[in-house]
Amino acid sequence: MSNTATRIRLTAVVAAAGIVVLAGCSSSDPSDKSSAASCEPAKGKVTLQYWNTVPGMDDVVALWNKKNPDIQVETKNISNDQYGTLGNALKADKAPDLAQVGYDQLPNLRTQNAFVDASGCADATAAKSKFVPWTWSQTSFAGTGVFALPQDTGPMALYVRSDLFKKYDVAVPKTWDEYAAAAEKLNKADPDLDITFFDPNNAEWFNGLIWQNNAKMYSYSGDKWHVTVESDQSKQVADYWQKLIADKVVRTDLANGSTQMYAAYQKDQIASYVGAAWGYSMFRDNLPKQAGKWSIVPMPTWGANGASGDWGGSTVAFMKGSEHLYESVKFNTWLNTDPEALALENKLGGLYPAANAGLQLPALSEGVPYYNNEKIFDVFAESSKNIDTSFAWGPTQKTVNLALQDAMAKAAAGDGTLTDALAAAQAAALKSMKDQAIPVTAGK
């Protein structure tokens, strides 16, 4: 499985492009190795603050605290408003020592000088060989420093209520055309049953869908960024989901992970879920009575190449202002490379690890009881192998995601279309980058 995951890596060209932009917009040049912070150990007992969104992380931290009496860690779950909470803390100079940050948000926060470079710590630089290469490239900005350690990735697949498909004699779809046909058949058999839901307030999920279709949101050449958010491949995905919405065979009133979402699944109102590897524990933990009714199969494809997408995945970043970098590196390295910690994070939080050691966990090669003892992680491993490695994030991704969500919400309510939402996101990308004096143009 390690070899499989290793194939999900960003190209050096894309990573280098991010460095050029970040060097231009940050008050400190990230290519300057002298900016690395001091890594002196504390002279007494230390308490670190670690903010995250992972279920069960308090139990993982408790394991560390039991073994390390001189470096204690206090954890805070900020899943209700992850980046709002972090942003406010940064503005008030009260950021934690460590925080969970998604790969797509790293460039944006880096331009705000949110991180401290931990490359002055030997343990931080030595950790490079412990992670899947593409994840390390993103957290270190292709070797200019160590600003975070990778934690998990999100290869996508299709979660299926096998019993409902069987009940209505609907074949599990292998292509998106078959998925649309299945949606129509299920809804015709039971008007209260939809094949899935479209969450208009989840740009990260939608980005994973267009990623699968070989869409490129950004590229870099000629010393400037080229923005292609509204590419033909992206429009194909938008038009597809727009038709499902118009045909009223998918719901648009549910937010991912919400109480209302679980209630709809509990009432047998939704028959599938397009999700990532880390989502397997969501259904297990929130819908225990549906054990044995779910299967996980490859994501429906657009063509014969079997391409897949990635949704999410996170890092644990070294935040600006921390007075205990040495101890933060010790804990962060253990958290994201130690087999015992990784096994617990996978069991409790559903994390699909970015560390090479994590990909060898026995749990990832065994059947999962909730899913009929199927080896579901084999599906995610295959998904990982089929992800487009040249996909890149832009330096103002947060702004772009917000614009996309706002326009998708309007489209879901009947005001415009999802293709219009792509155009709004494209415009937001161009404006936000120009406002920061980042060389940019509309690409094709």
Coordinates of C-alpha atoms in Angstrom, one line a residue:
M1 CA 0.0 0.0 0.0
S2 CA 3.0 2.3 0.6
N3 CA 4.0 2.1 -3.0
T4 CA 0.5 2.9 -4.1
A5 CA 0.2 6.0 -2.0
T6 CA 3.6 7.2 -3.0
R7 CA 2.3 7.7 -6.5
I8 CA 0.0 10.5 -5.3
R9 CA 2.5 13.3 -5.4
L10 CA 2.5 16.8 -6.9
T11 CA 5.1 17.5 -9.6
A12 CA 8.1 19.5 -8.7
V13 CA 7.1 22.2 -11.2
V14 CA 3.8 22.9 -9.4
A15 CA 5.5 22.9 -6.0
A16 CA 8.1 25.3 -7.2
A17 CA 5.4 27.6 -8.6
G18 CA 3.9 27.9 -5.1
I19 CA 7.3 29.0 -3.8
V20 CA 7.7 31.8 -6.3
V21 CA 4.3 33.2 -5.3
L22 CA 4.8 32.8 -1.6
A23 CA 8.1 34.5 -1.8
G24 CA 6.5 37.5 -3.5
C25 CA 3.7 37.9 -1.0
S26 CA 5.2 37.1 2.3
S27 CA 7.0 39.5 4.4
S28 CA 9.8 37.0 4.8
D29 CA 11.3 35.1 1.9
P30 CA 10.5 31.4 2.5
S31 CA 13.6 30.4 0.5
D32 CA 15.8 32.1 3.2
K33 CA 17.0 29.2 5.4
S34 CA 18.2 31.7 8.0
S35 CA 14.5 32.4 8.9
A36 CA 14.3 29.0 10.7
A37 CA 13.3 29.4 14.3
S38 CA 15.6 28.4 17.2
C39 CA 15.1 24.9 18.4
E40 CA 16.3 25.0 22.0
P41 CA 14.6 22.6 24.5
A42 CA 12.9 24.1 27.5
K43 CA 14.5 23.8 30.9
G44 CA 11.4 22.6 32.6
K45 CA 8.0 21.0 32.1
V46 CA 6.1 22.3 29.0
T47 CA 2.4 22.4 28.1
L48 CA 1.5 22.7 24.4
Q49 CA -1.7 23.7 22.8
Y50 CA -2.9 21.6 19.8
W51 CA -6.1 22.5 18.0
N52 CA -7.7 20.0 15.6
T53 CA -11.0 18.7 14.2
V54 CA -10.4 14.9 14.5
P55 CA -12.8 12.8 16.5
G56 CA -11.1 10.9 19.3
M57 CA -7.9 13.0 19.2
D58 CA -8.2 13.6 22.9
D59 CA -7.5 9.9 23.5
V60 CA -4.5 10.0 21.2
V61 CA -3.1 13.0 23.1
A62 CA -3.8 11.2 26.4
L63 CA -1.6 8.4 25.3
W64 CA 1.2 10.9 24.6
N65 CA 0.7 12.6 27.9
K66 CA 1.0 9.3 29.8
K67 CA 4.3 8.6 28.2
N68 CA 5.8 12.1 28.3
P69 CA 5.2 13.8 31.7
D70 CA 7.5 16.7 30.9
I71 CA 5.8 17.6 27.6
Q72 CA 2.1 17.7 28.2
V73 CA -0.4 18.5 25.4
E74 CA -3.8 20.1 25.7
T75 CA -6.1 19.6 22.8
K76 CA -9.1 21.6 21.6
N77 CA -11.6 20.6 18.9
I78 CA -12.4 23.5 16.5
S79 CA -14.4 21.6 14.0
N80 CA -17.3 24.0 14.3
D81 CA -15.3 26.9 12.8
Q82 CA -11.8 25.6 12.0
Y83 CA -10.3 28.5 10.0
G84 CA -12.4 31.2 11.6
T85 CA -11.1 30.2 15.0
L86 CA -7.5 30.0 13.8
G87 CA -7.8 33.3 12.0
N88 CA -9.1 35.1 15.1
A89 CA -6.4 33.5 17.3
L90 CA -3.7 34.6 14.9
K91 CA -5.0 38.2 14.8
A92 CA -5.0 38.3 18.6
D93 CA -1.5 36.7 18.8
K94 CA -3.0 33.8 20.7
A95 CA -2.5 31.0 18.2
P96 CA -1.8 27.5 19.6
D97 CA 1.6 25.8 19.2
L98 CA 0.1 23.4 16.7
A99 CA -3.0 23.3 14.6
Q100 CA -4.6 21.1 12.0
V101 CA -4.5 22.8 8.5
G102 CA -5.8 21.4 5.2
Y103 CA -3.3 21.1 2.3
D104 CA -5.4 23.5 0.3
Q105 CA -5.2 26.2 3.0
L106 CA -1.4 26.0 3.6
P107 CA -0.5 28.5 0.8
N108 CA -3.1 31.0 1.9
L109 CA -2.0 30.9 5.6
R110 CA 1.6 31.0 4.6
T111 CA 1.1 34.3 2.8
Q112 CA -0.2 35.6 6.2
N113 CA 3.0 34.5 8.0
A114 CA 0.9 32.1 10.1
F115 CA 3.6 29.5 10.5
V116 CA 7.0 29.2 12.0
D117 CA 9.8 27.4 10.1
A118 CA 10.9 24.3 12.2
S119 CA 13.8 23.4 9.9
G120 CA 16.1 24.4 12.6
C121 CA 15.1 21.3 14.5
A122 CA 16.9 18.2 13.4
D123 CA 13.9 15.9 14.1
A124 CA 11.8 18.0 11.8
T125 CA 14.1 17.8 8.8
A126 CA 14.8 14.1 9.4
A127 CA 11.0 13.4 9.2
K128 CA 11.0 13.9 5.4
S129 CA 11.7 10.3 4.7
K130 CA 8.8 9.2 6.9
F131 CA 6.0 10.6 4.6
V132 CA 4.5 10.0 1.2
P133 CA 6.6 12.4 -0.9
W134 CA 3.8 14.6 -2.4
T135 CA 2.5 15.4 1.1
W136 CA 6.0 16.5 2.3
S137 CA 6.4 18.7 -0.7
Q138 CA 3.3 20.7 0.2
T139 CA 4.1 21.1 3.9
S140 CA 7.7 22.1 3.3
F141 CA 7.0 24.2 0.2
A142 CA 9.4 22.0 -1.8
G143 CA 12.2 22.1 0.7
T144 CA 12.3 25.8 1.7
G145 CA 11.5 25.0 5.3
V146 CA 9.4 22.8 7.5
F147 CA 6.1 24.6 8.3
A148 CA 3.9 21.5 9.0
L149 CA 4.0 17.8 9.1
P150 CA 1.6 15.8 6.9
Q151 CA -1.2 13.9 8.7
D152 CA -3.7 12.3 6.4
T153 CA -5.0 12.2 2.8
G154 CA -8.5 11.8 1.3
P155 CA -8.7 9.5 -1.7
M156 CA -12.4 9.3 -2.7
A157 CA -14.8 6.4 -3.3
L158 CA -18.5 5.6 -3.4
Y159 CA -20.3 4.5 -0.2
V160 CA -23.3 2.4 -1.1
R161 CA -26.3 1.2 0.8
S162 CA -26.2 -2.3 -0.8
D163 CA -29.5 -3.3 0.7
L164 CA -31.4 -0.4 -0.9
F165 CA -29.8 -1.0 -4.3
K166 CA -30.7 -4.7 -4.1
K167 CA -34.2 -4.0 -2.9
Y168 CA -35.0 -1.9 -6.0
D169 CA -32.9 -4.1 -8.3
V170 CA -30.5 -1.3 -9.2
A171 CA -26.9 -2.2 -10.2
V172 CA -24.1 -0.5 -8.3
P173 CA -22.9 2.2 -10.8
K174 CA -19.4 2.2 -12.3
T175 CA -19.7 5.3 -14.4
W176 CA -21.3 8.7 -13.8
D177 CA -23.8 8.0 -16.5
E178 CA -24.8 4.8 -14.7
Y179 CA -25.0 6.8 -11.5
A180 CA -27.5 9.2 -13.0
A181 CA -29.6 6.3 -14.4
A182 CA -29.5 4.7 -10.9
A183 CA -30.6 8.0 -9.4
E184 CA -33.7 8.1 -11.6
K185 CA -34.5 4.4 -11.0
L186 CA -34.3 4.6 -7.2
N187 CA -36.4 7.8 -7.1
K188 CA -39.0 6.3 -9.4
A189 CA -39.3 3.2 -7.1
D190 CA -39.5 5.4 -4.0
P191 CA -40.2 9.1 -4.4
D192 CA -38.8 9.7 -0.9
L193 CA -35.4 8.1 -1.8
D194 CA -32.6 10.1 -3.4
I195 CA -29.3 8.6 -4.5
T196 CA -27.2 11.2 -2.6
F197 CA -27.1 14.8 -1.7
F198 CA -25.3 17.8 -3.1
D199 CA -23.9 20.1 -0.4
P200 CA -23.6 23.6 -1.9
N201 CA -21.6 24.8 1.0
N202 CA -18.8 22.3 0.6
A203 CA -16.3 23.6 -2.0
E204 CA -13.6 21.2 -0.9
W205 CA -15.9 18.2 -1.8
F206 CA -16.8 19.8 -5.2
N207 CA -13.1 20.4 -5.9
G208 CA -12.5 16.7 -5.4
L209 CA -15.2 16.0 -8.0
I210 CA -13.6 18.2 -10.6
W211 CA -10.1 16.9 -9.7
Q212 CA -11.3 13.5 -10.7
N213 CA -12.2 14.8 -14.2
N214 CA -8.7 15.9 -14.9
A215 CA -9.6 19.6 -14.3
K216 CA -6.8 22.0 -13.5
M217 CA -7.8 24.9 -11.3
Y218 CA -4.3 26.5 -11.6
S219 CA -1.0 26.1 -13.5
Y220 CA 2.2 28.2 -13.4
S221 CA 4.4 29.2 -16.3
G222 CA 6.0 32.3 -17.7
D223 CA 6.4 33.7 -14.2
K224 CA 2.7 33.9 -13.5
W225 CA -0.3 31.9 -12.4
H226 CA -2.9 30.8 -14.9
V227 CA -6.3 30.3 -13.5
T228 CA -8.6 27.7 -15.1
V229 CA -11.3 27.2 -12.5
E230 CA -14.0 27.2 -15.2
S231 CA -12.3 24.8 -17.6
D232 CA -14.3 22.5 -19.9
Q233 CA -13.7 19.6 -17.5
S234 CA -15.0 21.5 -14.5
K235 CA -18.0 22.6 -16.5
Q236 CA -18.8 19.0 -17.4
V237 CA -18.9 18.1 -13.7
A238 CA -21.0 21.2 -12.9
D239 CA -23.5 20.5 -15.7
Y240 CA -23.8 16.9 -14.6
W241 CA -24.8 17.8 -11.0
Q242 CA -27.0 20.7 -12.2
K243 CA -29.1 18.2 -14.1
L244 CA -29.4 15.9 -11.1
I245 CA -30.5 18.8 -9.1
A246 CA -33.0 19.9 -11.8
D247 CA -34.4 16.4 -12.0
K248 CA -34.9 16.4 -8.2
V249 CA -33.0 13.1 -7.7
V250 CA -30.4 14.5 -5.3
R251 CA -31.1 16.7 -2.2
T252 CA -29.5 20.1 -1.7
D253 CA -30.7 20.8 1.9
L254 CA -28.2 18.8 3.8
A255 CA -24.7 19.7 5.0
N256 CA -22.0 17.1 5.2
G257 CA -21.7 15.6 8.7
S258 CA -24.8 17.4 10.0
T259 CA -27.4 15.9 12.3
Q260 CA -29.9 16.3 9.4
M261 CA -27.6 14.3 7.1
Y262 CA -27.4 11.4 9.4
A263 CA -31.2 11.5 10.0
A264 CA -31.8 11.3 6.3
Y265 CA -29.6 8.2 6.0
Q266 CA -31.2 6.7 9.1
K267 CA -34.6 7.1 7.6
D268 CA -33.4 5.3 4.4
Q269 CA -33.9 8.5 2.4
I270 CA -30.5 8.5 0.7
A271 CA -28.8 5.5 -0.9
S272 CA -25.2 6.5 -1.4
Y273 CA -22.4 8.9 -0.4
V274 CA -19.5 10.2 -2.4
G275 CA -16.8 10.6 0.1
A276 CA -13.2 10.2 1.2
A277 CA -11.2 7.6 3.1
W278 CA -11.5 9.5 6.3
G279 CA -15.3 9.3 6.1
Y280 CA -15.5 5.6 6.8
S281 CA -15.8 6.2 10.5
M282 CA -18.6 8.7 10.1
F283 CA -21.2 6.1 9.2
R284 CA -19.8 3.5 11.6
D285 CA -20.0 5.9 14.6
N286 CA -23.2 7.8 13.8
L287 CA -25.3 5.0 12.2
P288 CA -24.4 1.9 14.2
K289 CA -27.7 0.2 13.4
Q290 CA -26.8 0.2 9.7
A291 CA -23.8 -2.1 10.2
G292 CA -23.6 -4.6 7.4
K293 CA -25.8 -2.5 5.0
W294 CA -22.9 -0.4 3.6
S295 CA -20.3 -1.2 1.0
I296 CA -17.5 0.9 -0.4
V297 CA -16.7 0.7 -4.1
P298 CA -14.7 2.7 -6.6
M299 CA -15.9 6.2 -7.4
P300 CA -18.0 6.3 -10.6
T301 CA -15.7 7.4 -13.5
W302 CA -16.0 9.7 -16.5
G303 CA -14.2 7.4 -18.8
A304 CA -12.3 4.2 -19.1
N305 CA -9.1 5.5 -17.3
G306 CA -10.5 4.9 -13.8
A307 CA -9.4 8.3 -12.5
S308 CA -10.3 9.3 -9.0
G309 CA -10.2 12.4 -6.8
D310 CA -9.0 13.6 -3.4
W311 CA -11.1 15.3 -0.9
G312 CA -9.3 16.9 2.1
G313 CA -6.4 15.6 4.0
S314 CA -4.6 17.7 6.6
T315 CA -1.4 18.6 8.2
V316 CA -0.3 19.6 11.7
A317 CA 1.2 23.1 11.3
F318 CA 3.8 24.8 13.5
M319 CA 2.0 28.1 14.4
K320 CA 3.6 31.5 14.7
G321 CA 4.2 32.6 18.2
S322 CA 4.9 29.2 19.8
E323 CA 7.6 29.4 22.4
H324 CA 8.2 25.7 22.5
L325 CA 9.2 24.6 19.0
Y326 CA 11.6 21.8 20.1
E327 CA 8.8 20.2 22.1
S328 CA 6.2 20.8 19.3
V329 CA 8.4 19.0 16.9
K330 CA 8.8 16.1 19.3
F331 CA 5.0 15.7 19.7
N332 CA 4.1 16.4 16.1
T333 CA 6.6 13.8 14.8
W334 CA 5.2 11.2 17.2
L335 CA 1.6 12.1 16.4
N336 CA 2.1 11.6 12.7
T337 CA 4.7 8.8 12.4
D338 CA 4.4 6.6 15.5
P339 CA 2.6 3.3 14.6
E340 CA 0.7 3.2 17.9
A341 CA -0.5 6.8 17.5
L342 CA -1.4 6.3 13.8
A343 CA -3.4 3.1 14.6
L344 CA -5.4 5.0 17.2
E345 CA -6.1 7.9 14.9
N346 CA -7.3 5.6 12.2
K347 CA -9.5 3.6 14.6
L348 CA -11.1 6.7 16.4
G349 CA -10.9 9.4 13.8
G350 CA -10.9 7.5 10.5
L351 CA -7.6 9.1 9.3
Y352 CA -6.0 7.7 6.3
P353 CA -2.4 8.3 7.2
A354 CA 0.2 10.3 5.2
A355 CA 3.1 8.5 6.9
N356 CA 4.7 5.5 5.2
A357 CA 4.5 3.6 8.5
G358 CA 0.7 4.4 8.7
L359 CA 0.1 2.8 5.3
Q360 CA 1.4 -0.5 6.7
L361 CA -1.0 -0.6 9.6
P362 CA -2.7 -4.0 10.0
A363 CA -6.1 -2.3 10.2
L364 CA -5.6 -1.1 6.6
S365 CA -5.3 -4.6 5.3
E366 CA -8.1 -6.2 7.2
G367 CA -11.8 -6.4 6.7
V368 CA -13.9 -3.8 8.5
P369 CA -16.8 -5.3 10.5
Y370 CA -19.2 -2.4 9.9
Y371 CA -18.7 -2.8 6.1
N372 CA -19.5 -6.6 6.0
N373 CA -15.8 -7.3 6.8
E374 CA -14.9 -6.0 3.4
K375 CA -11.3 -4.8 2.9
I376 CA -12.4 -1.2 2.2
F377 CA -9.0 0.3 2.4
D378 CA -8.0 -1.7 -0.7
V379 CA -10.6 0.4 -2.5
F380 CA -9.0 3.6 -1.2
A381 CA -5.5 2.4 -2.0
E382 CA -6.6 1.9 -5.6
S383 CA -8.3 5.3 -5.6
S384 CA -5.0 6.8 -4.4
K385 CA -3.2 5.2 -7.3
N386 CA -5.6 6.9 -9.8
I387 CA -5.5 10.5 -8.6
D388 CA -4.1 13.1 -11.0
T389 CA -0.8 14.1 -9.5
S390 CA -0.5 17.5 -11.3
F391 CA -3.4 19.1 -9.5
A392 CA -2.4 22.2 -7.6
W393 CA -3.9 24.7 -5.1
G394 CA -3.7 28.5 -5.6
P395 CA -2.4 30.9 -3.0
T396 CA -5.9 32.4 -2.4
Q397 CA -7.8 29.2 -2.2
K398 CA -9.9 30.1 0.8
T399 CA -11.3 33.2 -1.0
V400 CA -12.0 31.1 -4.1
N401 CA -13.7 28.4 -2.1
L402 CA -16.0 30.9 -0.4
A403 CA -16.9 32.5 -3.7
L404 CA -17.7 29.0 -5.1
Q405 CA -19.8 28.1 -2.1
D406 CA -21.8 31.3 -2.2
A407 CA -22.6 30.9 -5.9
M408 CA -23.4 27.2 -5.5
A409 CA -25.8 27.9 -2.7
K410 CA -27.6 30.4 -5.0
A411 CA -27.7 27.8 -7.8
A412 CA -29.1 25.2 -5.5
A413 CA -31.9 27.7 -4.6
G414 CA -32.6 28.3 -8.3
D415 CA -30.6 31.5 -8.8
G416 CA -28.2 30.7 -11.5
T417 CA -26.4 27.4 -12.2
L418 CA -23.3 25.5 -11.0
T419 CA -21.5 26.6 -14.2
D420 CA -22.2 30.2 -13.1
A421 CA -20.6 29.3 -9.8
L422 CA -17.4 28.2 -11.5
A423 CA -17.3 31.6 -13.3
A424 CA -17.8 33.4 -10.0
A425 CA -14.9 31.4 -8.5
Q426 CA -12.7 32.1 -11.5
A427 CA -13.4 35.8 -11.1
A428 CA -12.6 35.6 -7.3
A429 CA -9.3 33.9 -8.0
L430 CA -8.2 36.5 -10.5
K431 CA -9.2 39.4 -8.3
S432 CA -7.8 38.1 -5.1
M433 CA -4.5 37.3 -6.6
K434 CA -4.3 40.7 -8.4
D435 CA -5.2 42.4 -5.1
Q436 CA -2.1 40.8 -3.6
A437 CA 0.1 41.7 -6.5
I438 CA 0.5 38.1 -7.6
P439 CA 1.2 37.8 -11.3
V440 CA -1.9 36.1 -12.8
T441 CA -3.9 35.6 -15.9
A442 CA -7.0 33.7 -17.0
G443 CA -5.8 30.5 -18.6
K444 CA -7.4 28.0 -20.9

